[in-house]
CSV table of C-alpha atoms in Angstrom, one decimal:
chain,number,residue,atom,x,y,z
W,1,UNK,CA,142.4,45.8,-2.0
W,2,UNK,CA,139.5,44.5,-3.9
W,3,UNK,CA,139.5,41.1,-2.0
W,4,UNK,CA,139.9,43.2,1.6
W,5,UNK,CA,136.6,45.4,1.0
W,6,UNK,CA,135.0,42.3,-0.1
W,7,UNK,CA,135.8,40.2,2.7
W,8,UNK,CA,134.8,43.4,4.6
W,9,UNK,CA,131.9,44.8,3.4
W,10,UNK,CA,129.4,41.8,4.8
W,11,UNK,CA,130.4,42.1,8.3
W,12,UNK,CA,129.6,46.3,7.6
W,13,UNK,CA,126.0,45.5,6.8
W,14,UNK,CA,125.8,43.1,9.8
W,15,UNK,CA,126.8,45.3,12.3
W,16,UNK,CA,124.6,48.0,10.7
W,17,UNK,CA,121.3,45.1,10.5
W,18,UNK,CA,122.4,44.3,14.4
W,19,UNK,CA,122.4,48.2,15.3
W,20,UNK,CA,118.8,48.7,13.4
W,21,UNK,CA,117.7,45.6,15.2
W,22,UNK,CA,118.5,47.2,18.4
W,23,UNK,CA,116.4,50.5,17.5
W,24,UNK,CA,113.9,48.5,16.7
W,25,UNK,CA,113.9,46.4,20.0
W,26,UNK,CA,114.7,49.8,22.1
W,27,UNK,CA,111.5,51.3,20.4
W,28,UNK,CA,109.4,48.1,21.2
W,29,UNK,CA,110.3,48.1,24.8
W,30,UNK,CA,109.6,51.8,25.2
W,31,UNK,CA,106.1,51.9,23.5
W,32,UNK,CA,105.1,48.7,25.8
W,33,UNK,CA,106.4,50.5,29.1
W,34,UNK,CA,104.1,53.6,28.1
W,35,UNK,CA,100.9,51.3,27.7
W,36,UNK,CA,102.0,49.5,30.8
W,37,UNK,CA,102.1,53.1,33.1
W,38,UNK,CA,98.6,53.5,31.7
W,39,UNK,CA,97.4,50.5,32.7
W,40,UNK,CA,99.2,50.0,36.3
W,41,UNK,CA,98.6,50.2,39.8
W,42,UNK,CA,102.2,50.3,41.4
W,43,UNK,CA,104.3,52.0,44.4
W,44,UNK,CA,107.6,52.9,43.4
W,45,UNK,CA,110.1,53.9,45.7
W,46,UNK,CA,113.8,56.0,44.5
W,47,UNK,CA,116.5,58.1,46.2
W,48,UNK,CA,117.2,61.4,43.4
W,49,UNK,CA,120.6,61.2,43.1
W,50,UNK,CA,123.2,64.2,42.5
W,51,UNK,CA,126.7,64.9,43.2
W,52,UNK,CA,125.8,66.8,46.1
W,53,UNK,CA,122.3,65.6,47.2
W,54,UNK,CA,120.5,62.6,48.0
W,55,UNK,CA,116.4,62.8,47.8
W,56,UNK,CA,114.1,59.8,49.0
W,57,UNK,CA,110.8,59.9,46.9
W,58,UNK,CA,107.7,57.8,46.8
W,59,UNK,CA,105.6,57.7,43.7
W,60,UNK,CA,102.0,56.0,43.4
W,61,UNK,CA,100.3,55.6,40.5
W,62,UNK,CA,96.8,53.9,40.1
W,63,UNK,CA,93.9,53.9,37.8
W,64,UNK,CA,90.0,54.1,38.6
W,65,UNK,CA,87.6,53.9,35.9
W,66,UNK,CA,89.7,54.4,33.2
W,67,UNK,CA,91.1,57.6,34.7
W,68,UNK,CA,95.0,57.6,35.6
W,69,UNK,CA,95.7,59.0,39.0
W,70,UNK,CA,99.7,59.8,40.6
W,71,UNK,CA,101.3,60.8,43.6
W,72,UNK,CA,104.5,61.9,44.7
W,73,UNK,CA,106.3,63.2,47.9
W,74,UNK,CA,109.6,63.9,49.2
W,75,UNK,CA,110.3,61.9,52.2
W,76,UNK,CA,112.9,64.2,53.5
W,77,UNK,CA,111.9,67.5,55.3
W,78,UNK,CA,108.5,69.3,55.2
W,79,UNK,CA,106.1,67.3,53.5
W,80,UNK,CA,105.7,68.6,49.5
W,81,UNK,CA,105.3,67.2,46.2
W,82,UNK,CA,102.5,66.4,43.9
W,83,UNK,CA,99.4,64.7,42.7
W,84,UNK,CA,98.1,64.4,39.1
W,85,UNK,CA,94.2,63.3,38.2
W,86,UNK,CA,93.7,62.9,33.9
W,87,UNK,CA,95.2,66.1,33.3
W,88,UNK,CA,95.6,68.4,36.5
W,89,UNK,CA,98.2,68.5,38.9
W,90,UNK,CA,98.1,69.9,41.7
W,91,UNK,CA,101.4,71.2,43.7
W,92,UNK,CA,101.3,70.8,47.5
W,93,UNK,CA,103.4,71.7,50.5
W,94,UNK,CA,102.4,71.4,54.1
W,95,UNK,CA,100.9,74.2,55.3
W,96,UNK,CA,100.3,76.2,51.9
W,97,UNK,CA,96.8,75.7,49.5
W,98,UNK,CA,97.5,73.0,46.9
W,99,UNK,CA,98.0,75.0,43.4
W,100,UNK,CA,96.3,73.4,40.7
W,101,UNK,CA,97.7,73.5,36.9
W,102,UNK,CA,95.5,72.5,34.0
W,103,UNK,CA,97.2,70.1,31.2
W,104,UNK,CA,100.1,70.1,33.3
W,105,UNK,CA,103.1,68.1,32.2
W,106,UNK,CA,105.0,65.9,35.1
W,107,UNK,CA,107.5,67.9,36.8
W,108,UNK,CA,110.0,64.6,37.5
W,109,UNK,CA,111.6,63.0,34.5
W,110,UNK,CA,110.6,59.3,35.5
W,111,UNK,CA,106.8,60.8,34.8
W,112,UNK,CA,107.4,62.3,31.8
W,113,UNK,CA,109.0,59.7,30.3
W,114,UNK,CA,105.8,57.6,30.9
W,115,UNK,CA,104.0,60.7,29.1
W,116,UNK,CA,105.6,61.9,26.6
W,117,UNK,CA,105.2,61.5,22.8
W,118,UNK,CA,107.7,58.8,21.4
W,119,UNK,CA,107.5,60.6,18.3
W,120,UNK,CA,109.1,63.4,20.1
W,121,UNK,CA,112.2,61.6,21.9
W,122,UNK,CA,113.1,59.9,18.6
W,123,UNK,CA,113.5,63.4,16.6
W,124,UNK,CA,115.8,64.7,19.5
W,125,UNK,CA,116.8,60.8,20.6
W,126,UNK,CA,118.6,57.4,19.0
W,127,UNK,CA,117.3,54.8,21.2
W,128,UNK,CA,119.4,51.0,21.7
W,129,UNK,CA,118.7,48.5,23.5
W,130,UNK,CA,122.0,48.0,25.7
W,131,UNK,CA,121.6,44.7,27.4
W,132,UNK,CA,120.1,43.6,30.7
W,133,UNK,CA,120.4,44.5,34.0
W,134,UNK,CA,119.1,44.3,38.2
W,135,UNK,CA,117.5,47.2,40.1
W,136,UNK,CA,115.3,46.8,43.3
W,137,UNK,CA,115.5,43.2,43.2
W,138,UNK,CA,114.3,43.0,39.6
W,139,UNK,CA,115.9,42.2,36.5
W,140,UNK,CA,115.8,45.0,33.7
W,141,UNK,CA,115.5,45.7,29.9
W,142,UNK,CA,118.6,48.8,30.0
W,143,UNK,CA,117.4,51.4,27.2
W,144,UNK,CA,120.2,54.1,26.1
W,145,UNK,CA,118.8,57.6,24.4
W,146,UNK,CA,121.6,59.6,23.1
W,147,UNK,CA,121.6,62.8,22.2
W,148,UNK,CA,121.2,63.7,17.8
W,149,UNK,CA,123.5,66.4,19.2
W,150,UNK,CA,125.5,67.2,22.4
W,151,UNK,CA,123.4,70.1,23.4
W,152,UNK,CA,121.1,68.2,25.8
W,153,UNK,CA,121.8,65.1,28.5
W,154,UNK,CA,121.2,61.4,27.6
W,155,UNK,CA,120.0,58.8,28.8
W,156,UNK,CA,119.8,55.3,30.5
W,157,UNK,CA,116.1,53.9,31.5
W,158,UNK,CA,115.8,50.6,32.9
W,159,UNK,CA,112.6,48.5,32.2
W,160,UNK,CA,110.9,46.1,34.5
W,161,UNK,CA,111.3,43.1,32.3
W,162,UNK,CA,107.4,41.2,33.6
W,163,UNK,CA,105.5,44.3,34.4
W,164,UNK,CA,107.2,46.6,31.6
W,165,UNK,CA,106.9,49.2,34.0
W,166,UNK,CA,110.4,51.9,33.9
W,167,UNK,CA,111.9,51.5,37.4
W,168,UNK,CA,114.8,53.9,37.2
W,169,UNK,CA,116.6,56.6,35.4
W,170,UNK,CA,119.6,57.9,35.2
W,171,UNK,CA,121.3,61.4,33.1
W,172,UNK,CA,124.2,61.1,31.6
W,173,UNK,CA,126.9,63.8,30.1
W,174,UNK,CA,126.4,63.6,26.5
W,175,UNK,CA,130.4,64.3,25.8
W,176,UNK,CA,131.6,61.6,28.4
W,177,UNK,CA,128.9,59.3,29.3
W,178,UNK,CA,129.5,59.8,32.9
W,179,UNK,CA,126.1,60.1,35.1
W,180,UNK,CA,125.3,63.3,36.3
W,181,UNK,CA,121.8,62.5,38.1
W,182,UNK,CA,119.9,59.4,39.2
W,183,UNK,CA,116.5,58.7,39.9
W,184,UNK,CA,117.7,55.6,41.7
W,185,UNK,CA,115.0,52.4,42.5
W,186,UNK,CA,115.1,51.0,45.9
W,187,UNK,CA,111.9,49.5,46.3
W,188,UNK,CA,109.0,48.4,44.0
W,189,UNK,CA,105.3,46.9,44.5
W,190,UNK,CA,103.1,46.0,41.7
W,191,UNK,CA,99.2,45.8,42.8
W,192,UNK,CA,96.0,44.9,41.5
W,193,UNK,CA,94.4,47.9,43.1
W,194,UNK,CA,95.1,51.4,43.5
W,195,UNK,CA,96.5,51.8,47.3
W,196,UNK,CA,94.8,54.4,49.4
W,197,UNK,CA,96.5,57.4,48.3
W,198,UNK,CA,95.1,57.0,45.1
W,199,UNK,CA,91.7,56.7,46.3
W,200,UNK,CA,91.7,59.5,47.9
W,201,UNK,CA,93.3,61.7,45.1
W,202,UNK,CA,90.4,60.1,43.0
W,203,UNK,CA,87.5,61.0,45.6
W,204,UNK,CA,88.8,64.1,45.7
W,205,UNK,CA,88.5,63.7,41.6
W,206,UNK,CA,84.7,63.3,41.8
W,207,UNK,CA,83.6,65.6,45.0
W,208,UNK,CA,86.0,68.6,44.5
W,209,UNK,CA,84.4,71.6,43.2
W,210,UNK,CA,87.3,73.7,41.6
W,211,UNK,CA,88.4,70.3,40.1
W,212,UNK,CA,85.1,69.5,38.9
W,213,UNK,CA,84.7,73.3,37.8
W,214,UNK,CA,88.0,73.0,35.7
W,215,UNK,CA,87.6,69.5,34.0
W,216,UNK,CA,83.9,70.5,33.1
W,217,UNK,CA,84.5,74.2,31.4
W,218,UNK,CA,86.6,72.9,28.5
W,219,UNK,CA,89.7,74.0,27.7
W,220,UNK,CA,91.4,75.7,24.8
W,221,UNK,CA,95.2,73.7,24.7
W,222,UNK,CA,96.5,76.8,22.3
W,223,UNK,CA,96.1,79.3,24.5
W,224,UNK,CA,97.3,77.2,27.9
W,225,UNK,CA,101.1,77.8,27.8
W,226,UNK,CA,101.4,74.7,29.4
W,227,UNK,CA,103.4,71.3,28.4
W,228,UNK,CA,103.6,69.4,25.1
W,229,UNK,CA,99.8,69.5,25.1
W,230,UNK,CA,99.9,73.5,23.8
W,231,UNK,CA,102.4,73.1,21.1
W,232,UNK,CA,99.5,73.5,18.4
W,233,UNK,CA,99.9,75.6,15.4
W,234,UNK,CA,97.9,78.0,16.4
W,235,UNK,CA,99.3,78.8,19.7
W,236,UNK,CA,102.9,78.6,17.8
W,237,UNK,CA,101.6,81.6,15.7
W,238,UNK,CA,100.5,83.5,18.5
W,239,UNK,CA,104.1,82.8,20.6
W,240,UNK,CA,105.7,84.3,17.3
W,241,UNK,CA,104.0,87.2,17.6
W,242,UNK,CA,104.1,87.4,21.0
W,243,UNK,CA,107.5,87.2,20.8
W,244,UNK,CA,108.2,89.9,18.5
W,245,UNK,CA,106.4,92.2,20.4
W,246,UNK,CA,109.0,91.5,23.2
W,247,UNK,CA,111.6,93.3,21.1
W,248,UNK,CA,114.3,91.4,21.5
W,249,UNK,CA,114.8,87.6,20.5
W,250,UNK,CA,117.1,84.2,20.3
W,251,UNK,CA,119.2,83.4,17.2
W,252,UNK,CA,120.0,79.9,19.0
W,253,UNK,CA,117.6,77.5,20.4
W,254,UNK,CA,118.0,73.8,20.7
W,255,UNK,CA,116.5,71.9,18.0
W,256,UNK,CA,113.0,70.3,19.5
W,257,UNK,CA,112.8,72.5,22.1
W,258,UNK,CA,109.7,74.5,21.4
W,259,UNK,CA,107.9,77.9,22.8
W,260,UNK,CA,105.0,77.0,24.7
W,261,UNK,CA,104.7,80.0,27.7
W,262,UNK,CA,105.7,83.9,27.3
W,263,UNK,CA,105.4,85.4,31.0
W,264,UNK,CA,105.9,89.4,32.2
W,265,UNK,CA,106.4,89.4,35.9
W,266,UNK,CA,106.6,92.6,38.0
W,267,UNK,CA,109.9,92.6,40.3
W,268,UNK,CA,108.8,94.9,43.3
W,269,UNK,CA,111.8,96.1,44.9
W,270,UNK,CA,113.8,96.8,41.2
W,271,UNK,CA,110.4,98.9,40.2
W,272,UNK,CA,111.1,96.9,36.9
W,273,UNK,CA,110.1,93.5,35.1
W,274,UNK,CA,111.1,89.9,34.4
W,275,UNK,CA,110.1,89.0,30.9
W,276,UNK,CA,110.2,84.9,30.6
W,277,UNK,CA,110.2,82.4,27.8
W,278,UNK,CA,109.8,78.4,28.3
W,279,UNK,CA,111.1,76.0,25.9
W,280,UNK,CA,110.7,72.4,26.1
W,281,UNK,CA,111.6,69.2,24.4
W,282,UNK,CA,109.4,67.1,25.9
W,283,UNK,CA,111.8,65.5,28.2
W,284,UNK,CA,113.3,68.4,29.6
W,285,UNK,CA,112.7,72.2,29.7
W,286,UNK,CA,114.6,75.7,29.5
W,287,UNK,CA,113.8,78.9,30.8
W,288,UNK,CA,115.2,82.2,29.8
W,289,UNK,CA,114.8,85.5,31.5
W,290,UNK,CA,115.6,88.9,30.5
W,291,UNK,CA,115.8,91.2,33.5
W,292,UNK,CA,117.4,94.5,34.4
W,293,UNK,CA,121.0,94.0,35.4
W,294,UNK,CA,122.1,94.7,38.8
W,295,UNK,CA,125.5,96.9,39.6
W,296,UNK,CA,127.8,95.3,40.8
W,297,UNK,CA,126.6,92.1,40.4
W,298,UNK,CA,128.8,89.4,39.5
W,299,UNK,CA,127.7,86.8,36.6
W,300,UNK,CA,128.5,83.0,38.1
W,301,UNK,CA,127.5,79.7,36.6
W,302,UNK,CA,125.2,77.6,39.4
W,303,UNK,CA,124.6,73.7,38.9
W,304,UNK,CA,122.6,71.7,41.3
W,305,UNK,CA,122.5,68.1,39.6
W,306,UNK,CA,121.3,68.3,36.1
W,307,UNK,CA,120.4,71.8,36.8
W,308,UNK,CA,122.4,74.4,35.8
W,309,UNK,CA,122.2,78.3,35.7
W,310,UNK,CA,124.2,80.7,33.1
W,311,UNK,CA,124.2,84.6,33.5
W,312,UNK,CA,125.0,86.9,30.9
W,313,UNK,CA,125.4,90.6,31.0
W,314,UNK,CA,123.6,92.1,27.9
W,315,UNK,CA,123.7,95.9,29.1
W,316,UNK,CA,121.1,97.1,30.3
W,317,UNK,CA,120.2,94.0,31.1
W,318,UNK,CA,121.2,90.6,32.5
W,319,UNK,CA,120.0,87.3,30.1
W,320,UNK,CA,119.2,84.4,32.7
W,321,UNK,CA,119.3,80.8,31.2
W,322,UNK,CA,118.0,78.1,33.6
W,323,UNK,CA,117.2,74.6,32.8
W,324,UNK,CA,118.1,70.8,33.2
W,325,UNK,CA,120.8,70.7,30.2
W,326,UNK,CA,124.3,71.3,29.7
W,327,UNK,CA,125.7,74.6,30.6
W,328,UNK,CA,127.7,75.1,27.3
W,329,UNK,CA,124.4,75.2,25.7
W,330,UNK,CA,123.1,77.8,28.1
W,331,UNK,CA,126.3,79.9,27.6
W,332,UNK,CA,125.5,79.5,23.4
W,333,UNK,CA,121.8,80.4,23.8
W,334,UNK,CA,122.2,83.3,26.3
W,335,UNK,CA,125.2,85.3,23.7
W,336,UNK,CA,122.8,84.6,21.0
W,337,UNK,CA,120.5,87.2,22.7
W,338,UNK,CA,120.2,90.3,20.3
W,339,UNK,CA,117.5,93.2,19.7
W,340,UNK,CA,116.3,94.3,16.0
W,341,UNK,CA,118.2,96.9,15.0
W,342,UNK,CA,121.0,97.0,17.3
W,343,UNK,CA,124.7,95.4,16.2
């Protein structure tokens, strides 16, 4: 035996020094494909991939004096989308007034992963480097992020290998490893200027007066309720309390998803309200909504892609969990509803 676990031990410690060497290389490759999105001018094109639907998208992104500039659309349909300058985005849809959000986070996952702290993803994340690989005509560093736990989706990013730039992403179940969503690469141009969209969005940057209103005025990032940006101490303190003035609470969130909006919203034709809390980890978000319950109404599951709705009856109301993670973890967060006081 003692001859076995001799002759065995050595190869233990190299597959664990080839397993931290892949960490190491997964980290690397993400921090340099962060500093190359800050950097770039590029047009990507992707269809958004589901089960059900298929989505064309364009994305732009450019930089003009130091200041980053993006733009998406949906190809399909009426045009809509959005376009970020620094830190405002702006939400458009033929026909309607653009609505612009201060210290907004991107609304599509390819964005945030190009955003978001890597300090984050590797609390909730173990990132390895899983070999090499060819989308739009390019080859590809593939990056896998799993899951600490199996209450959120992993997944698979694929890394231009000469411009460092992430060309695709895909979700994947964390119990089966079987993709649930894709934001799949078709088509991919590197530039040395920003195109024309860009430009424009960066024109309208300088010469805008409610943009040049809101990046001028300053901006308190505690009391903005918006993206990973107002996850401060102070504006944790002031969700607590918030919070408990709701009267009623969680026992189960996610770990790393964090509080970061409280909303009351009147519903008109129930004469009643809509009280909402928004979670986030960064890479994805949760919504949970406590609401009067209807009569009568029946309490389904909905998924649309990575999306997936759970409904819980909590009399005299109905508990609402939306988000873009597993519904089992819904389920688990919407029975863990309770109010002080009441068994």
């Amino acid at each position: 035996m003692a001859v076995l676990l001799t002759a065995v031990l050595p190869f233990s410690n190299l597959w664990a020094e080839d397993r931290s060497s892949q960490n190491q290389d997964a980290e690397h490759r993400l921090s340099e494909m962060q500093n190359a999105y800050r950097k770039s001018n590029f047009e990507l094109y992707f269809v958004k991939q589901s089960i059900a639907t298929a989505e064309p998208i364009s994305f732009s992104h450019g930089v003009v004096d130091n200041r980053q500039y993006s733009h998406w659309l949906y190809l399909n349909g009426v045009p809509m989308g959005y376009f970020s300058a620094e830190e405002i985005i702006a939400y458009f849809r033929a026909g309607s007034q653009p609505e612009l959000v201060e210290r907004g986070v991107p609304p599509f996952l390819i964005g945030r992963f190009n955003t978001v702290s890597l300090d984050k993803v590797y609390s909730n994340y173990v990132p390895v480097s899983v070999g090499r690989n060819r989308i739009a005509g390019r080859n590809v560093f593939m990056i896998r992020l799993s899951p600490k736990k199996n209450d959120r989706y992993g997944y698979v990013l694929y890394i231009d290998e000469i411009t460092k730039i992430l060309l695709q992403a895909d979700v994947v179940n964390p119990t089966d490893g079987q993709m649930v969503e894709s934001y799949m690469a078709t088509h991919f141009v590197n530039t040395s200027e920003p195109n024309k969209i860009i430009q424009k969005i960066n024109e309208a940057y300088l010469n805008d007066p409610v943009i040049i209103e809101m990046t001028s005025r300053g901006h308190d990032v505690s009391d903005s309720g918006e993206g990973e940006a107002a996850v401060t101490d102070t504006g944790k303190n002031k969700r607590a309390e918030e919070v408990r003035k709701l009267g009623w609470g969680l026992s189960y969130v996610p770990s790393g998803y964090e509080l970061v909006k409280i909303e009351r919203n009147s519903i008109t034709d129930q004469n009643s309200e809509a009280e909402h809390l928004l979670y986030t980890d960064g890479l994805s978000d949760l919504s949970v909504y406590r609401i009067k319950a209807l009569e009568g109404s029946e309490y389904p599951v909905v998924k649309q892609g990575i999306t997936n709705l759970f409904r819980y009856r909590a009399d005299p109301y109905e508990i609402v969990v939306v988000g873009d993670i597993p519904v089992e973890t819904e389920k688990k967060i919407a029975e863990s509803y309770s109010v002080p006081g009441n068994n």
